[in-house]
Amino acid sequence: MAPLLTMTGIKKHFGGVPALRNASLEIEPGEVHALIGQNGAGKSTLIKILTGLYRRDEGEVTFAGAPSHLSSPREAQNAGIATIYQELNLVPLRSVSENVVMGQEPKSFGFMINWPEAHKRTREILSRFGIEIDVTAPLGSYSTAIQQLVAIARAVSMDAKLVIMDEPTSSLDSSEVEILFGVVRELKSSGVSVLYVSHFLDELFQICDRVTIMRDGQTVGCREITDTSKLDLIAAMLGRNAKEIEAEGLTELAGGSAAFDEVVLAVDKVATGPRLSDFSMSLHRGEIVGLGGLLGSGRTEAARSIFGLDTLTSGTIRLKGKEFKPAEPSEAIRARIGFLTEDRKAEGIVPDMSVRENLTLALLPSLRRNGQIDRDREKELVDEFIRKLGIKTSHMDQPIRELSGGNQQKVLLARWLATKPDILILDEPTRGVDVGAKREIQAIIRTFVDEGHAVILISSEFEELVEGANRIVVMHEGKAVSELTNPGITENALVRALAHHEDATT
Amino acid sequence: MTSVTSEETMRTDYTSRLKDHGGLIALAVILVFNIIVTPNFLQTQTLAVNISQVATIAIVAMGMTLVIATGGIDLSVGAVMALSGALAPLIFLSDFGQAYPVLGLIAALLCPLLAALVCGLFNGIIVSVLKVQPIIATLILFISGRGIAQVLTNGNLQTFSNPEFSYLGTGKILGFPFQGWLALAIACLLFWVVNRTIFGRYLLAIGGNERAARLAGGPVRRVKIGAYVICSVLSGLAGLIVVAINSASDAARNGNLMELDAIAAAVVGGALLHGGKAPIFGAILGAVIIQLVKYTLLANGVEDEVALIAKAAIILAAVYIQQARKE
Ligand SMILES: Nc1ncnc2c1ncn2[C@@H]1O[C@H](COP(=O)(O)OP(=O)(O)OP(=O)(O)O)[C@@H](O)[C@H]1O
Ligand SMILES: [Mg+2]
């Protein structure tokens, strides 16, 4: 059978810096094809070239048997390519329905949008994903995970020949991932091809047929998933020897379990509203406490209450023994707390500012000298963190929006590390970073706590929680309901703890 | 194939160059046009007239640029000009001002600026604390500010003769109008503020992504209020200059339609209406272009109404170029 898509010899430069040197990709009809590679390898760029968002400098693209010269995402959509971009491009202020039917609204009399029909269709599309929400509410009022599922649902509903998913599972928990896989299998069986980008290599073995590996803007291999192993893939991605990597092990968070005697943070029966009604936890020096829970269980809200983003309606927070009631993030930062937020695009980066300006944003007050910013010290610091975290950027004055997703994440982590906090709240810290960088980030977090600081970790990756956290506070519907203590936590135990409370209420 | 792509690359290069230097190109076109068509254009007299008029637009446009950088807009600049312009003569013509001319002059400069500062606080607080849309929030003073100025002056034209005060609008340094130098000095100061100070960094961050700036500890309210205060104080200063030029204050006309000129100048200068950019010298370039277009049409006997249409066309072109360069 002729392939559905072939891309060969693709080259792309951004202002003289090559992003793709010689990339190629081939997808069969009805195939689930994975695309993997380190942060900045060029995966998203290759996709954007395919969908006409960027123009290629050189190379050939054939889609459905004919040479393809798409020059806008709309054309791509019409040609049968539906895409979920890595950075969600939905409109948060518009309703869920508007976002889903955008560009293909049902009309009455040929020109008026038929809203009842649009809402109905949206509900049907979402119900395939097991989502029951008010489709007339603004999309932005829902969690990132829901938003991501909506984006996926929208793409899947478009009747495409090829559905592209750039890191679709980065903010989904395991049950949501299962739902997604179900949909992917359904697509496959109806003859639709799926291009699937992910840093979760385990996932690939569950749903993919073949995998294409990219490194430094080049395609370095393509394998049948049945002929390969996780280690083999990692080795190909990093361009290193599989044995060496095996010897190093795969996660870096585990370690250190000294006696924790100094309480740095004590949260007692805190409530901020319907989504956080009864939250208590303690945090010791040198400790990582995980917050476990399903979507909407109040983990992010718990973090927000500590960081001065939501006002407490009851309960108390004590920081190093003293009552602490921050009214603004700036107060929490002065008290040496940092908060790496979950939504990189909406709450993290300032897209038009440079890597340097983004990295030092939380640090500005301490960079003041003679009424202005101490630029030498700023550059020194930024240089240091770019090196320490291995941030891939052409220079520190490059606008951050031009960095790959994983590298943006590293800049944001650096933003907080640079403030030298005592307590760091990390909401999905390794989202979208590649296996290599994930270990690096985990190692950085480990060093950070070993130096006597403390971390509150929110992660939808159970492995990260189970291995990394000294304790896990399990949350359910805005309440802290139980606590697990390491050593002894297993993924199974965590899943059981979560499911237990789920069952108890439904 | 290759030829097509290189052509396309050229096209994107071309639009981005147009965006970077569009203002300068427009300026060059207007200058060449005037040199050829407008009689007596290349005379120092003409230059002086244009500088003295462009200074007020430029001063207000720089303030407007800061407000726009936060993602806001200030419609009240013209009204604030009228208010501050009306206050000055009231003070130095009062009994106190006549009895103590020096103190009276100082008060006539400071009190109007203070009043303008209060206006800025008012705008800033309504926008950042009460979270009212900037366009609505500043509409309040847009409507009432000029009204207050007219009540203060009983709706009369106030004429006066006070050479010291008039220096603000008619004085010359090295042959060039004083207010031109003033505008330049303010530009240098604001350029430093935007590019070198923490306030400036926060200003751009807030315009670029307000939620992210707040989460990184940015004092969002204070910075926004600061931008509106600076804009109002600069408008107040421009109001004083206009009164000084005319040796008369006319609360009904001082600063009339200035909000449009200032917004146009800021946008032509490269300010993005959704915030995040504050090109101070761009605002000056924009003001010069707006002024020259007005002058060109006036000098060539085109009617005022047509001049307004021309201004609208410039704004349209500037916004179009801004949009076009998004890849
Ligand atoms: N618009 C742009 N301007 C300049 N450079 C860019 C632009 N887009 C991408 N790049 C660069 O191209 C390279 C590839 O980026 P790309 O986003 O394709 O990586 P990726 O493989 O998707 O990484 P990740 O896993 O982190 O998402 C990076 O070095 C990035 O900095
Ligand atoms: Mg990517």
mmCIF file with all atom_site columns, N, CA, C and O in Angstrom, chain A residues 74 77 89-106 113-123 125-126 133-140 142 150-151 154 157-158:
data_model
loop_
_atom_site.group_PDB
_atom_site.id
_atom_site.type_symbol
_atom_site.label_atom_id
_atom_site.label_alt_id
_atom_site.label_comp_id
_atom_site.label_asym_id
_atom_site.label_entity_id
_atom_site.label_seq_id
_atom_site.pdbx_PDB_ins_code
_atom_site.Cartn_x
_atom_site.Cartn_y
_atom_site.Cartn_z
_atom_site.occupancy
_atom_site.B_iso_or_equiv
_atom_site.pdbx_formal_charge
_atom_site.auth_seq_id
_atom_site.auth_comp_id
_atom_site.auth_asym_id
_atom_site.auth_atom_id
_atom_site.pdbx_PDB_model_num
ATOM 1   N N  . ARG A 1 74  ? -5.455  26.065 7.997  1.00 0.00 ? 74  ARG A N  1
ATOM 2   C CA . ARG A 1 74  ? -6.810  25.847 7.481  1.00 0.00 ? 74  ARG A CA 1
ATOM 3   C C  . ARG A 1 74  ? -6.791  24.937 6.248  1.00 0.00 ? 74  ARG A C  1
ATOM 4   O O  . ARG A 1 74  ? -7.590  24.020 6.123  1.00 0.00 ? 74  ARG A O  1
ATOM 5   N N  . GLN A 1 77  ? -6.282  21.491 7.349  1.00 0.00 ? 77  GLN A N  1
ATOM 6   C CA . GLN A 1 77  ? -7.513  20.925 7.867  1.00 0.00 ? 77  GLN A CA 1
ATOM 7   C C  . GLN A 1 77  ? -8.413  20.444 6.719  1.00 0.00 ? 77  GLN A C  1
ATOM 8   O O  . GLN A 1 77  ? -8.955  19.349 6.766  1.00 0.00 ? 77  GLN A O  1
ATOM 9   N N  . ASN A 1 89  ? -3.967  25.892 21.275 1.00 0.00 ? 89  ASN A N  1
ATOM 10  C CA . ASN A 1 89  ? -4.363  27.169 20.689 1.00 0.00 ? 89  ASN A CA 1
ATOM 11  C C  . ASN A 1 89  ? -5.879  27.304 20.680 1.00 0.00 ? 89  ASN A C  1
ATOM 12  O O  . ASN A 1 89  ? -6.502  27.460 19.659 1.00 0.00 ? 89  ASN A O  1
ATOM 13  N N  . LEU A 1 90  ? -6.426  27.216 21.869 1.00 0.00 ? 90  LEU A N  1
ATOM 14  C CA . LEU A 1 90  ? -7.861  27.398 22.012 1.00 0.00 ? 90  LEU A CA 1
ATOM 15  C C  . LEU A 1 90  ? -8.120  28.786 22.577 1.00 0.00 ? 90  LEU A C  1
ATOM 16  O O  . LEU A 1 90  ? -7.205  29.480 22.967 1.00 0.00 ? 90  LEU A O  1
ATOM 17  N N  . VAL A 1 91  ? -9.385  29.166 22.603 1.00 0.00 ? 91  VAL A N  1
ATOM 18  C CA . VAL A 1 91  ? -9.726  30.502 23.090 1.00 0.00 ? 91  VAL A CA 1
ATOM 19  C C  . VAL A 1 91  ? -10.402 30.370 24.446 1.00 0.00 ? 91  VAL A C  1
ATOM 20  O O  . VAL A 1 91  ? -11.569 30.006 24.526 1.00 0.00 ? 91  VAL A O  1
ATOM 21  N N  . PRO A 1 92  ? -9.668  30.630 25.522 1.00 0.00 ? 92  PRO A N  1
ATOM 22  C CA . PRO A 1 92  ? -10.166 30.327 26.864 1.00 0.00 ? 92  PRO A CA 1
ATOM 23  C C  . PRO A 1 92  ? -11.438 31.083 27.236 1.00 0.00 ? 92  PRO A C  1
ATOM 24  O O  . PRO A 1 92  ? -12.235 30.590 28.017 1.00 0.00 ? 92  PRO A O  1
ATOM 25  N N  . LEU A 1 93  ? -11.640 32.276 26.679 1.00 0.00 ? 93  LEU A N  1
ATOM 26  C CA . LEU A 1 93  ? -12.807 33.058 27.089 1.00 0.00 ? 93  LEU A CA 1
ATOM 27  C C  . LEU A 1 93  ? -14.083 32.619 26.378 1.00 0.00 ? 93  LEU A C  1
ATOM 28  O O  . LEU A 1 93  ? -15.174 32.978 26.763 1.00 0.00 ? 93  LEU A O  1
ATOM 29  N N  . ARG A 1 94  ? -13.928 31.856 25.298 1.00 0.00 ? 94  ARG A N  1
ATOM 30  C CA . ARG A 1 94  ? -15.107 31.398 24.569 1.00 0.00 ? 94  ARG A CA 1
ATOM 31  C C  . ARG A 1 94  ? -15.624 30.098 25.169 1.00 0.00 ? 94  ARG A C  1
ATOM 32  O O  . ARG A 1 94  ? -14.903 29.392 25.848 1.00 0.00 ? 94  ARG A O  1
ATOM 33  N N  . SER A 1 95  ? -16.864 29.783 24.856 1.00 0.00 ? 95  SER A N  1
ATOM 34  C CA . SER A 1 95  ? -17.449 28.587 25.440 1.00 0.00 ? 95  SER A CA 1
ATOM 35  C C  . SER A 1 95  ? -16.789 27.330 24.884 1.00 0.00 ? 95  SER A C  1
ATOM 36  O O  . SER A 1 95  ? -16.112 27.371 23.857 1.00 0.00 ? 95  SER A O  1
ATOM 37  N N  . VAL A 1 96  ? -16.989 26.232 25.571 1.00 0.00 ? 96  VAL A N  1
ATOM 38  C CA . VAL A 1 96  ? -16.447 24.958 25.125 1.00 0.00 ? 96  VAL A CA 1
ATOM 39  C C  . VAL A 1 96  ? -16.967 24.658 23.718 1.00 0.00 ? 96  VAL A C  1
ATOM 40  O O  . VAL A 1 96  ? -16.198 24.294 22.819 1.00 0.00 ? 96  VAL A O  1
ATOM 41  N N  . SER A 1 97  ? -18.271 24.860 23.506 1.00 0.00 ? 97  SER A N  1
ATOM 42  C CA . SER A 1 97  ? -18.851 24.572 22.191 1.00 0.00 ? 97  SER A CA 1
ATOM 43  C C  . SER A 1 97  ? -18.176 25.385 21.098 1.00 0.00 ? 97  SER A C  1
ATOM 44  O O  . SER A 1 97  ? -17.795 24.862 20.057 1.00 0.00 ? 97  SER A O  1
ATOM 45  N N  . GLU A 1 98  ? -18.042 26.679 21.329 1.00 0.00 ? 98  GLU A N  1
ATOM 46  C CA . GLU A 1 98  ? -17.418 27.523 20.311 1.00 0.00 ? 98  GLU A CA 1
ATOM 47  C C  . GLU A 1 98  ? -16.041 26.989 19.942 1.00 0.00 ? 98  GLU A C  1
ATOM 48  O O  . GLU A 1 98  ? -15.662 26.964 18.784 1.00 0.00 ? 98  GLU A O  1
ATOM 49  N N  . ASN A 1 99  ? -15.288 26.559 20.959 1.00 0.00 ? 99  ASN A N  1
ATOM 50  C CA . ASN A 1 99  ? -13.958 26.039 20.688 1.00 0.00 ? 99  ASN A CA 1
ATOM 51  C C  . ASN A 1 99  ? -13.998 24.755 19.881 1.00 0.00 ? 99  ASN A C  1
ATOM 52  O O  . ASN A 1 99  ? -13.143 24.533 19.034 1.00 0.00 ? 99  ASN A O  1
ATOM 53  N N  . VAL A 1 100 ? -14.977 23.932 20.158 1.00 0.00 ? 100 VAL A N  1
ATOM 54  C CA . VAL A 1 100 ? -15.015 22.645 19.472 1.00 0.00 ? 100 VAL A CA 1
ATOM 55  C C  . VAL A 1 100 ? -15.491 22.787 18.028 1.00 0.00 ? 100 VAL A C  1
ATOM 56  O O  . VAL A 1 100 ? -14.920 22.203 17.117 1.00 0.00 ? 100 VAL A O  1
ATOM 57  N N  . VAL A 1 101 ? -16.513 23.612 17.816 1.00 0.00 ? 101 VAL A N  1
ATOM 58  C CA . VAL A 1 101 ? -17.074 23.669 16.456 1.00 0.00 ? 101 VAL A CA 1
ATOM 59  C C  . VAL A 1 101 ? -16.445 24.779 15.601 1.00 0.00 ? 101 VAL A C  1
ATOM 60  O O  . VAL A 1 101 ? -16.798 24.935 14.446 1.00 0.00 ? 101 VAL A O  1
ATOM 61  N N  . MET A 1 102 ? -15.525 25.531 16.213 1.00 0.00 ? 102 MET A N  1
ATOM 62  C CA . MET A 1 102 ? -14.893 26.643 15.512 1.00 0.00 ? 102 MET A CA 1
ATOM 63  C C  . MET A 1 102 ? -14.468 26.259 14.090 1.00 0.00 ? 102 MET A C  1
ATOM 64  O O  . MET A 1 102 ? -13.777 25.269 13.881 1.00 0.00 ? 102 MET A O  1
ATOM 65  N N  . GLY A 1 103 ? -14.907 27.035 13.125 1.00 0.00 ? 103 GLY A N  1
ATOM 66  C CA . GLY A 1 103 ? -14.523 26.768 11.738 1.00 0.00 ? 103 GLY A CA 1
ATOM 67  C C  . GLY A 1 103 ? -15.425 25.778 11.034 1.00 0.00 ? 103 GLY A C  1
ATOM 68  O O  . GLY A 1 103 ? -15.339 25.597 9.830  1.00 0.00 ? 103 GLY A O  1
ATOM 69  N N  . GLN A 1 104 ? -16.310 25.110 11.751 1.00 0.00 ? 104 GLN A N  1
ATOM 70  C CA . GLN A 1 104 ? -17.231 24.165 11.112 1.00 0.00 ? 104 GLN A CA 1
ATOM 71  C C  . GLN A 1 104 ? -18.573 24.222 11.831 1.00 0.00 ? 104 GLN A C  1
ATOM 72  O O  . GLN A 1 104 ? -19.182 23.206 12.149 1.00 0.00 ? 104 GLN A O  1
ATOM 73  N N  . GLU A 1 105 ? -18.994 25.450 12.136 1.00 0.00 ? 105 GLU A N  1
ATOM 74  C CA . GLU A 1 105 ? -20.224 25.643 12.904 1.00 0.00 ? 105 GLU A CA 1
ATOM 75  C C  . GLU A 1 105 ? -21.434 25.166 12.099 1.00 0.00 ? 105 GLU A C  1
ATOM 76  O O  . GLU A 1 105 ? -21.530 25.407 10.896 1.00 0.00 ? 105 GLU A O  1
ATOM 77  N N  . PRO A 1 106 ? -22.364 24.501 12.762 1.00 0.00 ? 106 PRO A N  1
ATOM 78  C CA . PRO A 1 106 ? -23.620 24.159 12.088 1.00 0.00 ? 106 PRO A CA 1
ATOM 79  C C  . PRO A 1 106 ? -24.428 25.439 11.868 1.00 0.00 ? 106 PRO A C  1
ATOM 80  O O  . PRO A 1 106 ? -24.503 26.288 12.757 1.00 0.00 ? 106 PRO A O  1
ATOM 81  N N  . ILE A 1 113 ? -25.434 30.837 13.113 1.00 0.00 ? 113 ILE A N  1
ATOM 82  C CA . ILE A 1 113 ? -24.948 29.657 13.812 1.00 0.00 ? 113 ILE A CA 1
ATOM 83  C C  . ILE A 1 113 ? -26.087 29.063 14.624 1.00 0.00 ? 113 ILE A C  1
ATOM 84  O O  . ILE A 1 113 ? -26.764 29.758 15.369 1.00 0.00 ? 113 ILE A O  1
ATOM 85  N N  . ASN A 1 114 ? -26.269 27.773 14.453 1.00 0.00 ? 114 ASN A N  1
ATOM 86  C CA . ASN A 1 114 ? -27.321 27.077 15.159 1.00 0.00 ? 114 ASN A CA 1
ATOM 87  C C  . ASN A 1 114 ? -26.766 26.583 16.493 1.00 0.00 ? 114 ASN A C  1
ATOM 88  O O  . ASN A 1 114 ? -26.182 25.506 16.582 1.00 0.00 ? 114 ASN A O  1
ATOM 89  N N  . TRP A 1 115 ? -26.955 27.405 17.532 1.00 0.00 ? 115 TRP A N  1
ATOM 90  C CA . TRP A 1 115 ? -26.310 27.080 18.808 1.00 0.00 ? 115 TRP A CA 1
ATOM 91  C C  . TRP A 1 115 ? -26.812 25.807 19.462 1.00 0.00 ? 115 TRP A C  1
ATOM 92  O O  . TRP A 1 115 ? -25.991 25.011 19.931 1.00 0.00 ? 115 TRP A O  1
ATOM 93  N N  . PRO A 1 116 ? -28.120 25.594 19.519 1.00 0.00 ? 116 PRO A N  1
ATOM 94  C CA . PRO A 1 116 ? -28.562 24.336 20.144 1.00 0.00 ? 116 PRO A CA 1
ATOM 95  C C  . PRO A 1 116 ? -27.896 23.130 19.478 1.00 0.00 ? 116 PRO A C  1
ATOM 96  O O  . PRO A 1 116 ? -27.430 22.207 20.155 1.00 0.00 ? 116 PRO A O  1
ATOM 97  N N  . GLU A 1 117 ? -27.822 23.163 18.149 1.00 0.00 ? 117 GLU A N  1
ATOM 98  C CA . GLU A 1 117 ? -27.187 22.076 17.416 1.00 0.00 ? 117 GLU A CA 1
ATOM 99  C C  . GLU A 1 117 ? -25.695 21.981 17.772 1.00 0.00 ? 117 GLU A C  1
ATOM 100 O O  . GLU A 1 117 ? -25.148 20.894 17.977 1.00 0.00 ? 117 GLU A O  1
ATOM 101 N N  . ALA A 1 118 ? -25.039 23.156 17.849 1.00 0.00 ? 118 ALA A N  1
ATOM 102 C CA . ALA A 1 118 ? -23.604 23.171 18.175 1.00 0.00 ? 118 ALA A CA 1
ATOM 103 C C  . ALA A 1 118 ? -23.359 22.572 19.549 1.00 0.00 ? 118 ALA A C  1
ATOM 104 O O  . ALA A 1 118 ? -22.437 21.762 19.738 1.00 0.00 ? 118 ALA A O  1
ATOM 105 N N  . HIS A 1 119 ? -24.197 22.958 20.518 1.00 0.00 ? 119 HIS A N  1
ATOM 106 C CA . HIS A 1 119 ? -24.018 22.415 21.862 1.00 0.00 ? 119 HIS A CA 1
ATOM 107 C C  . HIS A 1 119 ? -24.246 20.904 21.876 1.00 0.00 ? 119 HIS A C  1
ATOM 108 O O  . HIS A 1 119 ? -23.514 20.159 22.510 1.00 0.00 ? 119 HIS A O  1
ATOM 109 N N  . LYS A 1 120 ? -25.249 20.487 21.131 1.00 0.00 ? 120 LYS A N  1
ATOM 110 C CA . LYS A 1 120 ? -25.581 19.067 21.112 1.00 0.00 ? 120 LYS A CA 1
ATOM 111 C C  . LYS A 1 120 ? -24.414 18.286 20.509 1.00 0.00 ? 120 LYS A C  1
ATOM 112 O O  . LYS A 1 120 ? -23.952 17.298 21.077 1.00 0.00 ? 120 LYS A O  1
ATOM 113 N N  . ARG A 1 121 ? -23.928 18.795 19.378 1.00 0.00 ? 121 ARG A N  1
ATOM 114 C CA . ARG A 1 121 ? -22.833 18.096 18.723 1.00 0.00 ? 121 ARG A CA 1
ATOM 115 C C  . ARG A 1 121 ? -21.599 18.033 19.628 1.00 0.00 ? 121 ARG A C  1
ATOM 116 O O  . ARG A 1 121 ? -20.933 17.017 19.741 1.00 0.00 ? 121 ARG A O  1
ATOM 117 N N  . THR A 1 122 ? -21.325 19.166 20.310 1.00 0.00 ? 122 THR A N  1
ATOM 118 C CA . THR A 1 122 ? -20.182 19.208 21.212 1.00 0.00 ? 122 THR A CA 1
ATOM 119 C C  . THR A 1 122 ? -20.323 18.174 22.325 1.00 0.00 ? 122 THR A C  1
ATOM 120 O O  . THR A 1 122 ? -19.381 17.452 22.643 1.00 0.00 ? 122 THR A O  1
ATOM 121 N N  . ARG A 1 123 ? -21.552 18.093 22.896 1.00 0.00 ? 123 ARG A N  1
ATOM 122 C CA . ARG A 1 123 ? -21.755 17.122 23.960 1.00 0.00 ? 123 ARG A CA 1
ATOM 123 C C  . ARG A 1 123 ? -21.506 15.704 23.465 1.00 0.00 ? 123 ARG A C  1
ATOM 124 O O  . ARG A 1 123 ? -20.875 14.900 24.143 1.00 0.00 ? 123 ARG A O  1
ATOM 125 N N  . ILE A 1 125 ? -19.542 14.786 20.951 1.00 0.00 ? 125 ILE A N  1
ATOM 126 C CA . ILE A 1 125 ? -18.115 14.582 20.723 1.00 0.00 ? 125 ILE A CA 1
ATOM 127 C C  . ILE A 1 125 ? -17.394 14.335 22.040 1.00 0.00 ? 125 ILE A C  1
ATOM 128 O O  . ILE A 1 125 ? -16.577 13.425 22.174 1.00 0.00 ? 125 ILE A O  1
ATOM 129 N N  . LEU A 1 126 ? -17.743 15.133 23.051 1.00 0.00 ? 126 LEU A N  1
ATOM 130 C CA . LEU A 1 126 ? -17.046 15.009 24.326 1.00 0.00 ? 126 LEU A CA 1
ATOM 131 C C  . LEU A 1 126 ? -17.414 13.729 25.052 1.00 0.00 ? 126 LEU A C  1
ATOM 132 O O  . LEU A 1 126 ? -16.609 13.170 25.789 1.00 0.00 ? 126 LEU A O  1
ATOM 133 N N  . ILE A 1 133 ? -19.487 17.919 30.780 1.00 0.00 ? 133 ILE A N  1
ATOM 134 C CA . ILE A 1 133 ? -19.342 19.253 31.375 1.00 0.00 ? 133 ILE A CA 1
ATOM 135 C C  . ILE A 1 133 ? -20.336 20.193 30.724 1.00 0.00 ? 133 ILE A C  1
ATOM 136 O O  . ILE A 1 133 ? -20.960 19.869 29.726 1.00 0.00 ? 133 ILE A O  1
ATOM 137 N N  . ASP A 1 134 ? -20.467 21.375 31.341 1.00 0.00 ? 134 ASP A N  1
ATOM 138 C CA . ASP A 1 134 ? -21.353 22.396 30.784 1.00 0.00 ? 134 ASP A CA 1
ATOM 139 C C  . ASP A 1 134 ? -20.659 23.014 29.569 1.00 0.00 ? 134 ASP A C  1
ATOM 140 O O  . ASP A 1 134 ? -19.691 23.759 29.705 1.00 0.00 ? 134 ASP A O  1
ATOM 141 N N  . VAL A 1 135 ? -21.152 22.683 28.390 1.00 0.00 ? 135 VAL A N  1
ATOM 142 C CA . VAL A 1 135 ? -20.452 23.118 27.176 1.00 0.00 ? 135 VAL A CA 1
ATOM 143 C C  . VAL A 1 135 ? -20.661 24.593 26.868 1.00 0.00 ? 135 VAL A C  1
ATOM 144 O O  . VAL A 1 135 ? -20.028 25.145 25.980 1.00 0.00 ? 135 VAL A O  1
ATOM 145 N N  . THR A 1 136 ? -21.558 25.254 27.625 1.00 0.00 ? 136 THR A N  1
ATOM 146 C CA . THR A 1 136 ? -21.760 26.681 27.365 1.00 0.00 ? 136 THR A CA 1
ATOM 147 C C  . THR A 1 136 ? -20.833 27.541 28.224 1.00 0.00 ? 136 THR A C  1
ATOM 148 O O  . THR A 1 136 ? -20.733 28.737 28.024 1.00 0.00 ? 136 THR A O  1
ATOM 149 N N  . ALA A 1 137 ? -20.132 26.919 29.181 1.00 0.00 ? 137 ALA A N  1
ATOM 150 C CA . ALA A 1 137 ? -19.222 27.677 30.051 1.00 0.00 ? 137 ALA A CA 1
ATOM 151 C C  . ALA A 1 137 ? -17.928 27.982 29.296 1.00 0.00 ? 137 ALA A C  1
ATOM 152 O O  . ALA A 1 137 ? -17.567 27.261 28.371 1.00 0.00 ? 137 ALA A O  1
ATOM 153 N N  . PRO A 1 138 ? -17.240 29.072 29.692 1.00 0.00 ? 138 PRO A N  1
ATOM 154 C CA . PRO A 1 138 ? -15.975 29.371 29.019 1.00 0.00 ? 138 PRO A CA 1
ATOM 155 C C  . PRO A 1 138 ? -14.971 28.239 29.225 1.00 0.00 ? 138 PRO A C  1
ATOM 156 O O  . PRO A 1 138 ? -14.859 27.699 30.330 1.00 0.00 ? 138 PRO A O  1
ATOM 157 N N  . LEU A 1 139 ? -14.251 27.904 28.181 1.00 0.00 ? 139 LEU A N  1
ATOM 158 C CA . LEU A 1 139 ? -13.295 26.809 28.249 1.00 0.00 ? 139 LEU A CA 1
ATOM 159 C C  . LEU A 1 139 ? -12.252 27.052 29.341 1.00 0.00 ? 139 LEU A C  1
ATOM 160 O O  . LEU A 1 139 ? -11.831 26.128 30.034 1.00 0.00 ? 139 LEU A O  1
ATOM 161 N N  . GLY A 1 140 ? -11.858 28.317 29.489 1.00 0.00 ? 140 GLY A N  1
ATOM 162 C CA . GLY A 1 140 ? -10.812 28.663 30.454 1.00 0.00 ? 140 GLY A CA 1
ATOM 163 C C  . GLY A 1 140 ? -11.185 28.352 31.883 1.00 0.00 ? 140 GLY A C  1
ATOM 164 O O  . GLY A 1 140 ? -10.344 28.313 32.763 1.00 0.00 ? 140 GLY A O  1
ATOM 165 N N  . TYR A 1 142 ? -12.150 25.577 32.923 1.00 0.00 ? 142 TYR A N  1
ATOM 166 C CA . TYR A 1 142 ? -11.840 24.176 33.210 1.00 0.00 ? 142 TYR A CA 1
ATOM 167 C C  . TYR A 1 142 ? -10.329 23.957 33.315 1.00 0.00 ? 142 TYR A C  1
ATOM 168 O O  . TYR A 1 142 ? -9.539  24.776 32.851 1.00 0.00 ? 142 TYR A O  1
ATOM 169 N N  . VAL A 1 150 ? -10.471 18.546 25.330 1.00 0.00 ? 150 VAL A N  1
ATOM 170 C CA . VAL A 1 150 ? -11.347 19.245 24.393 1.00 0.00 ? 150 VAL A CA 1
ATOM 171 C C  . VAL A 1 150 ? -10.623 19.446 23.060 1.00 0.00 ? 150 VAL A C  1
ATOM 172 O O  . VAL A 1 150 ? -11.191 19.236 21.985 1.00 0.00 ? 150 VAL A O  1
ATOM 173 N N  . ALA A 1 151 ? -9.350  19.842 23.145 1.00 0.00 ? 151 ALA A N  1
ATOM 174 C CA . ALA A 1 151 ? -8.577  20.034 21.916 1.00 0.00 ? 151 ALA A CA 1
ATOM 175 C C  . ALA A 1 151 ? -8.502  18.728 21.132 1.00 0.00 ? 151 ALA A C  1
ATOM 176 O O  . ALA A 1 151 ? -8.652  18.703 19.903 1.00 0.00 ? 151 ALA A O  1
ATOM 177 N N  . ARG A 1 154 ? -11.867 17.887 19.611 1.00 0.00 ? 154 ARG A N  1
ATOM 178 C CA . ARG A 1 154 ? -12.113 18.741 18.451 1.00 0.00 ? 154 ARG A CA 1
ATOM 179 C C  . ARG A 1 154 ? -11.409 18.179 17.210 1.00 0.00 ? 154 ARG A C  1
ATOM 180 O O  . ARG A 1 154 ? -12.001 18.051 16.143 1.00 0.00 ? 154 ARG A O  1
ATOM 181 N N  . SER A 1 157 ? -12.910 14.972 15.892 1.00 0.00 ? 157 SER A N  1
ATOM 182 C CA . SER A 1 157 ? -14.240 15.105 15.295 1.00 0.00 ? 157 SER A CA 1
ATOM 183 C C  . SER A 1 157 ? -14.174 15.621 13.870 1.00 0.00 ? 157 SER A C  1
ATOM 184 O O  . SER A 1 157 ? -15.194 15.771 13.221 1.00 0.00 ? 157 SER A O  1
ATOM 185 N N  . MET A 1 158 ? -12.968 15.927 13.395 1.00 0.00 ? 158 MET A N  1
ATOM 186 C CA . MET A 1 158 ? -12.899 16.652 12.130 1.00 0.00 ? 158 MET A CA 1
ATOM 187 C C  . MET A 1 158 ? -12.866 15.778 10.890 1.00 0.00 ? 158 MET A C  1
ATOM 188 O O  . MET A 1 158 ? -12.700 16.292 9.797  1.00 0.00 ? 158 MET A O  1
#
